[in-house]
Tab-separated table of C-alpha atoms in Angstrom:
chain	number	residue	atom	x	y	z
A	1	UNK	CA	-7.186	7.554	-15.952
A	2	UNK	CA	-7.096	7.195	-11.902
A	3	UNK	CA	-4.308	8.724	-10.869
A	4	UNK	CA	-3.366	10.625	-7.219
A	5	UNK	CA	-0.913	13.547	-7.293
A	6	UNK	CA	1.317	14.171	-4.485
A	7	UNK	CA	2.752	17.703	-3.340
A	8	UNK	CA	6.552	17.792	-3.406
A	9	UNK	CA	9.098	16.713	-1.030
A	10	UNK	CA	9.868	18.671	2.093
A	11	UNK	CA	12.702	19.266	4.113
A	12	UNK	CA	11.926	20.718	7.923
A	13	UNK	CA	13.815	20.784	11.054
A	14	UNK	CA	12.246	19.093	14.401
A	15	UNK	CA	9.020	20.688	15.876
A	16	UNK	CA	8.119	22.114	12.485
A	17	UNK	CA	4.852	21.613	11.258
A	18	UNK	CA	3.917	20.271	8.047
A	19	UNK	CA	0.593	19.234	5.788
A	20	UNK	CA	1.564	17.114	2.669
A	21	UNK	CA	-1.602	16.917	-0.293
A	22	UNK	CA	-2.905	14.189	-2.534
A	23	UNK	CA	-5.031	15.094	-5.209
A	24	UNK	CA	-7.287	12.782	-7.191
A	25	UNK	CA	-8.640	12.723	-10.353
A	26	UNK	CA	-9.839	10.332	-12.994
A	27	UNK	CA	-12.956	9.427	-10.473
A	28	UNK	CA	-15.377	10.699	-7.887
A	29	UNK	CA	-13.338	11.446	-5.171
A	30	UNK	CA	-16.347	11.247	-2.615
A	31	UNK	CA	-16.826	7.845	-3.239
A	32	UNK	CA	-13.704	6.678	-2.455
A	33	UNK	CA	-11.749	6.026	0.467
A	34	UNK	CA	-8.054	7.704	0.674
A	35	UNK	CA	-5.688	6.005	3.130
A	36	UNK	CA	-1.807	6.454	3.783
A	37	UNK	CA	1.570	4.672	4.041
A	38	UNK	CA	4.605	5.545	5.561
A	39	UNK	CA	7.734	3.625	4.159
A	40	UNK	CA	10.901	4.747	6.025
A	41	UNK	CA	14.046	4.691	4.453
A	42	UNK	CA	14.933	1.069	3.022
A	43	UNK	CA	12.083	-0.179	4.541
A	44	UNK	CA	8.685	-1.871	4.406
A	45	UNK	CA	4.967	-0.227	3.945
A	46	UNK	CA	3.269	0.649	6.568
A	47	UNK	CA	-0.237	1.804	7.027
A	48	UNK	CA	-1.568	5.217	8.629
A	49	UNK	CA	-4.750	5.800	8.002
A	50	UNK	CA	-8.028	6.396	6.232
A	51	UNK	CA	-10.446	9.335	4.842
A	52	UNK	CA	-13.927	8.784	3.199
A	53	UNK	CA	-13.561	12.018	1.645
A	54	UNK	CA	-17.855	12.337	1.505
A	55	UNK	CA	-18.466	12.603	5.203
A	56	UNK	CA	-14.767	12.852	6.317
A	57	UNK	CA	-15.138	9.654	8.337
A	58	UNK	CA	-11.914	8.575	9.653
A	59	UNK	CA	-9.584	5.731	10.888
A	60	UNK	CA	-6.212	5.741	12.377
A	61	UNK	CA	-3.714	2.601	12.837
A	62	UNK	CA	-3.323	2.183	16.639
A	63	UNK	CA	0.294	3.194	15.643
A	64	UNK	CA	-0.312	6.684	14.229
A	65	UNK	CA	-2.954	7.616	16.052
A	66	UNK	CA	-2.666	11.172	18.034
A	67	UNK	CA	0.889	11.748	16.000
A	68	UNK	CA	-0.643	12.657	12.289
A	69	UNK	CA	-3.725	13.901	11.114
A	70	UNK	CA	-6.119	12.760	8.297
A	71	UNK	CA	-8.290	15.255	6.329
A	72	UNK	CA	-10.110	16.171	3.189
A	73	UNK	CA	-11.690	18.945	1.126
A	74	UNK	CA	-13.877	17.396	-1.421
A	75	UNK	CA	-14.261	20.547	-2.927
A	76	UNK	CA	-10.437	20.511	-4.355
A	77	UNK	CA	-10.559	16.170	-4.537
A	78	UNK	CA	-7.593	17.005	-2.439
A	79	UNK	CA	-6.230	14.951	0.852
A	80	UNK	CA	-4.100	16.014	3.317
A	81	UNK	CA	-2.148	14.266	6.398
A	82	UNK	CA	-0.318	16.652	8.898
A	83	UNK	CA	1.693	16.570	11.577
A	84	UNK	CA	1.979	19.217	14.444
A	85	UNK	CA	5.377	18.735	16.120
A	86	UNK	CA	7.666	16.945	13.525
A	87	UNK	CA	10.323	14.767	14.610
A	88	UNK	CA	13.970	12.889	13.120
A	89	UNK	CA	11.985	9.487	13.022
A	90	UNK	CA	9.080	10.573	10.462
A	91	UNK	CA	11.738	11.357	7.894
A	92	UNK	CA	10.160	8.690	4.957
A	93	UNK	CA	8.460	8.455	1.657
A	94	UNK	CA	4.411	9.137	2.317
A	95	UNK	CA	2.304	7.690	-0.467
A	96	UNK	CA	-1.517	8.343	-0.356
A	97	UNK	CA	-3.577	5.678	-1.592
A	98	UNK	CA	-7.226	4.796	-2.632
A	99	UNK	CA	-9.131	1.879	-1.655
A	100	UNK	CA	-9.692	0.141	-5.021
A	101	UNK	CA	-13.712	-0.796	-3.817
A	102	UNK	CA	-14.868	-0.296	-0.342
A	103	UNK	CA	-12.968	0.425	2.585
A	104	UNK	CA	-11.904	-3.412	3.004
A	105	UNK	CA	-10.128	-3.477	0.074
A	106	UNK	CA	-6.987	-3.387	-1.975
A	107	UNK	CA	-5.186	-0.299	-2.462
A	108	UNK	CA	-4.826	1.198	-6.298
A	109	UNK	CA	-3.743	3.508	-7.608
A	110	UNK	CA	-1.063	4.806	-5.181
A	111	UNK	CA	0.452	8.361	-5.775
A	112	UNK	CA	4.152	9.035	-6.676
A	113	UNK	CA	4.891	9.518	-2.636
A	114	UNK	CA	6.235	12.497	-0.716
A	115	UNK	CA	9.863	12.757	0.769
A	116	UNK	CA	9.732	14.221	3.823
A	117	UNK	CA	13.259	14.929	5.707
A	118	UNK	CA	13.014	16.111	9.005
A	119	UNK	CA	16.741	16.876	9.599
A	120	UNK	CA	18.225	19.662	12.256
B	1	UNK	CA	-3.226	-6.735	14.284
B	2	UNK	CA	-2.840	-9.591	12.064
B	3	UNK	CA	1.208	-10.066	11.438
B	4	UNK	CA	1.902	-10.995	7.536
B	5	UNK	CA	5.135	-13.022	7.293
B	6	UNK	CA	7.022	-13.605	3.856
B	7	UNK	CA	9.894	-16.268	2.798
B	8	UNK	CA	12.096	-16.019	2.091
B	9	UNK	CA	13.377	-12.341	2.783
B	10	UNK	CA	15.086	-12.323	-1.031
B	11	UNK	CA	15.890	-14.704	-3.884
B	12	UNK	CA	17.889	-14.842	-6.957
B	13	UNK	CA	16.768	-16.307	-10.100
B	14	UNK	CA	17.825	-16.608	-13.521
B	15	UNK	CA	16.041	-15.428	-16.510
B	16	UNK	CA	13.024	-17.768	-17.626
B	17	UNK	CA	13.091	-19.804	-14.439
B	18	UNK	CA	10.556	-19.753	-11.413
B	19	UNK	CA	9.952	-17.411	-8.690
B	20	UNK	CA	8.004	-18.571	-5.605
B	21	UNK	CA	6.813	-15.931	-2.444
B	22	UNK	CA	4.639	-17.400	0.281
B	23	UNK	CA	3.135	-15.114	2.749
B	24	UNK	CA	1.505	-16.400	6.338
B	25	UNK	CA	-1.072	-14.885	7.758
B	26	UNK	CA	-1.306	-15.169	11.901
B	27	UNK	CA	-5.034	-15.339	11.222
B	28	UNK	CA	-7.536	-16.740	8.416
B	29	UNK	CA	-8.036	-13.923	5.967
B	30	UNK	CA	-10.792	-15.918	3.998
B	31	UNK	CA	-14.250	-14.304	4.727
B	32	UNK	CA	-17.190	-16.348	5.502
B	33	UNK	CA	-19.540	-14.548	4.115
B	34	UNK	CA	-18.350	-14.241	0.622
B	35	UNK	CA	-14.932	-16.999	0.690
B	36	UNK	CA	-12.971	-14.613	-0.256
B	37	UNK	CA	-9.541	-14.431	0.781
B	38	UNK	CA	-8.478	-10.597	1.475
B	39	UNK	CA	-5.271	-11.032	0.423
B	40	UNK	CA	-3.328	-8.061	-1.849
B	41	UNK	CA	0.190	-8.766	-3.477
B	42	UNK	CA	2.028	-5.927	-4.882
B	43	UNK	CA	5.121	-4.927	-7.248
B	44	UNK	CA	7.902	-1.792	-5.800
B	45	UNK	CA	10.270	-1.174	-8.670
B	46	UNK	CA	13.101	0.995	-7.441
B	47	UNK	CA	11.871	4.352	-7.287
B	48	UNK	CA	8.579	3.998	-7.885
B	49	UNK	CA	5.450	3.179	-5.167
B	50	UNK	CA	3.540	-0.100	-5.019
B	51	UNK	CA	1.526	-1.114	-7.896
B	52	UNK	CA	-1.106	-3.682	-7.287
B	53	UNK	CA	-0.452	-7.518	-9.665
B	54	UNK	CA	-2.829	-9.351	-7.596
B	55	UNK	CA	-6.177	-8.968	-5.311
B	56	UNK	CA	-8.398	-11.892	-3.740
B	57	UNK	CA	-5.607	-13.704	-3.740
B	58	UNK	CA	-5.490	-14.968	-7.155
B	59	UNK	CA	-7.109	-12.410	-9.297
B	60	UNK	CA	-4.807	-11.087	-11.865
B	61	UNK	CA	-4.934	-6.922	-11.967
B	62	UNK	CA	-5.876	-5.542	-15.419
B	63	UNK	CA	-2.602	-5.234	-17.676
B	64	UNK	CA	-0.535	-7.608	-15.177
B	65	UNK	CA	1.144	-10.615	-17.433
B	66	UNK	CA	0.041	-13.976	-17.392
B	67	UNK	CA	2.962	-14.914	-16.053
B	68	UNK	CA	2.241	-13.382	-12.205
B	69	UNK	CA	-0.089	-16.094	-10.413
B	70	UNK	CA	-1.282	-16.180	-7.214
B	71	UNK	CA	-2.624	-18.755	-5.205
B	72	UNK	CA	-3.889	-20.355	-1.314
B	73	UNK	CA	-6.542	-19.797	1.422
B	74	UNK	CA	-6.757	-19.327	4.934
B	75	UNK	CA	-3.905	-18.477	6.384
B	76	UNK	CA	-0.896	-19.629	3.821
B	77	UNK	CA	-0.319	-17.707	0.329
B	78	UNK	CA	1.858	-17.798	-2.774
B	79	UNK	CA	2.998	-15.607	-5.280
B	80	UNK	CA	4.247	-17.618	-8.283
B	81	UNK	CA	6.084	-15.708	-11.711
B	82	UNK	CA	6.483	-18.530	-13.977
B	83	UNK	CA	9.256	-17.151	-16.581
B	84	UNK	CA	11.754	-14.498	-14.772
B	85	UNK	CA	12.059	-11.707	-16.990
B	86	UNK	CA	14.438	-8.753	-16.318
B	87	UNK	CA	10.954	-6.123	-15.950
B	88	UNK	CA	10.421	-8.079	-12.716
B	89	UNK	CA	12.889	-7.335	-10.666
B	90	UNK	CA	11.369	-5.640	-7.372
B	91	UNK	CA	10.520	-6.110	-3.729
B	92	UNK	CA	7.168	-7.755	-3.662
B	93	UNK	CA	4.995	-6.662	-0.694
B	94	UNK	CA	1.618	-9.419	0.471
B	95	UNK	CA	-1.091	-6.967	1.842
B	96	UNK	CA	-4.227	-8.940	4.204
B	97	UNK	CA	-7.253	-6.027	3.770
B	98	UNK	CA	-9.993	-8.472	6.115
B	99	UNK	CA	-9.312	-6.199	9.392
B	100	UNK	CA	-8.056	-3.037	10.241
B	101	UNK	CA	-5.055	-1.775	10.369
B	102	UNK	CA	-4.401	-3.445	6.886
B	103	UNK	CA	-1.020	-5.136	7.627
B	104	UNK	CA	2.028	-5.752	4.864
B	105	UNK	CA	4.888	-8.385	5.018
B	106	UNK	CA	8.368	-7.139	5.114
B	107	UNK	CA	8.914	-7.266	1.449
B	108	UNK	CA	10.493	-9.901	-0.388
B	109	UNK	CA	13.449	-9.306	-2.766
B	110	UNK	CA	13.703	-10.681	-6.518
B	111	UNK	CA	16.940	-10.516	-7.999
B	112	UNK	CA	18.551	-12.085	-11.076
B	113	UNK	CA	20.881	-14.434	-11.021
């Protein structure tokens, strides 16, 4: 079975850092791409970014780009998105995701998500 | 970024009856190369993430009922469930995949009636 495992949910104040995991298994995680979607609080799905976890090629949405980071270790089938300086407004549900073919493609399966609170 | 806009924002139907989503693209999502429309639909069941019911627009996902149909090209998209049961109940989510950033509508609400 395909499945992607999230790490738990977080609580941090503002200007903490944090790096939230998604591990795959089920499949050959190098062949794959990962991606991720924020959905804030009641709210709709929005998307991050991308990791080909062989080469570690990746994208950013214009929106995210320069406030997360994206990265991989295909050693562990493990992703990871980070953020240096949190702040009040990326308090959400993360879910990692992998492209279901190539990197234009639907997304499935999608992991459980991560809470993250960023509360003072 | 291509905008993906759903109607209606939620709906209420009874048990057995019809449920209709459309979803508008601002641009074509229907590939030349291969006529394929890039189009996604997915199911959020409180508490739970996205699962995927349809891809190219009208290909059923493995284990999705019959039921769950979708249909269109271009630019203009539907989302049909034939026979409401109470299982469906859930924001469902249109997803274009032709360019990046892949783009979601806001979500449309099924409820019963």
């Amino acid at each position: 079975e395909v499945q992607l495992v999230q790490s738990g949910a977080e609580v941090k104040k503002p200007g903490e850092s944090l790096k939230i995991s998604c591990k795959g298994s089920g499949y050959r995680f190098t062949s794959y791409w990962i991606g991720w979607v924020r959905q804030m609080p009641g709210k709709g799905l929005e998307w991050m970014g991308i990791i080909y976890p062989y080469d570690s090629d990746t994208r950013y949405s214009p929106s995210f780009k320069g406030q997360v980071s994206i990265s991989a270790d295909k050693s562990m089938n493990t992703a990871y998105l980070q953020w240096n300086s949190l702040k009040a407004s990326d308090t959400a549900i993360y879910y990692c995701v992998k492209s279901a073919a190539a990197i234009g493609s639907w997304f499935d399966p999608w992991g459980q998500g991560t809470l993250v609170i960023v509360s003072s | 970024d291509i905008v993906m806009t759903q109607s209606p924002d939620s709906l209420a139907v009874s048990l057995g009856e019809r449920a209709t989503i459309n979803c508008k693209s601002s641009q074509s999502v229907l590939h030349s190369s291969n006529n394929k429309n890039y189009l996604g639909w997915y199911q959020q069941k409180p508490g739970q993430p996205p699962k995927v019911v349809i891809y190219w627009a009208s290909t059923r996902e493995s284990g999705v009922p019959d039921r769950f149909s979708g249909s269109g090209s271009g630019t203009d998209f539907t989302l049909t469930i034939s026979s409401l049961q109470a299982e469906d109940v859930a924001i469902y989510y249109c997803q274009q995949y032709l360019s990046s950033p892949p783009t979601f509508g806001q979500g449309t609400k099924v409820d019963l009636k």
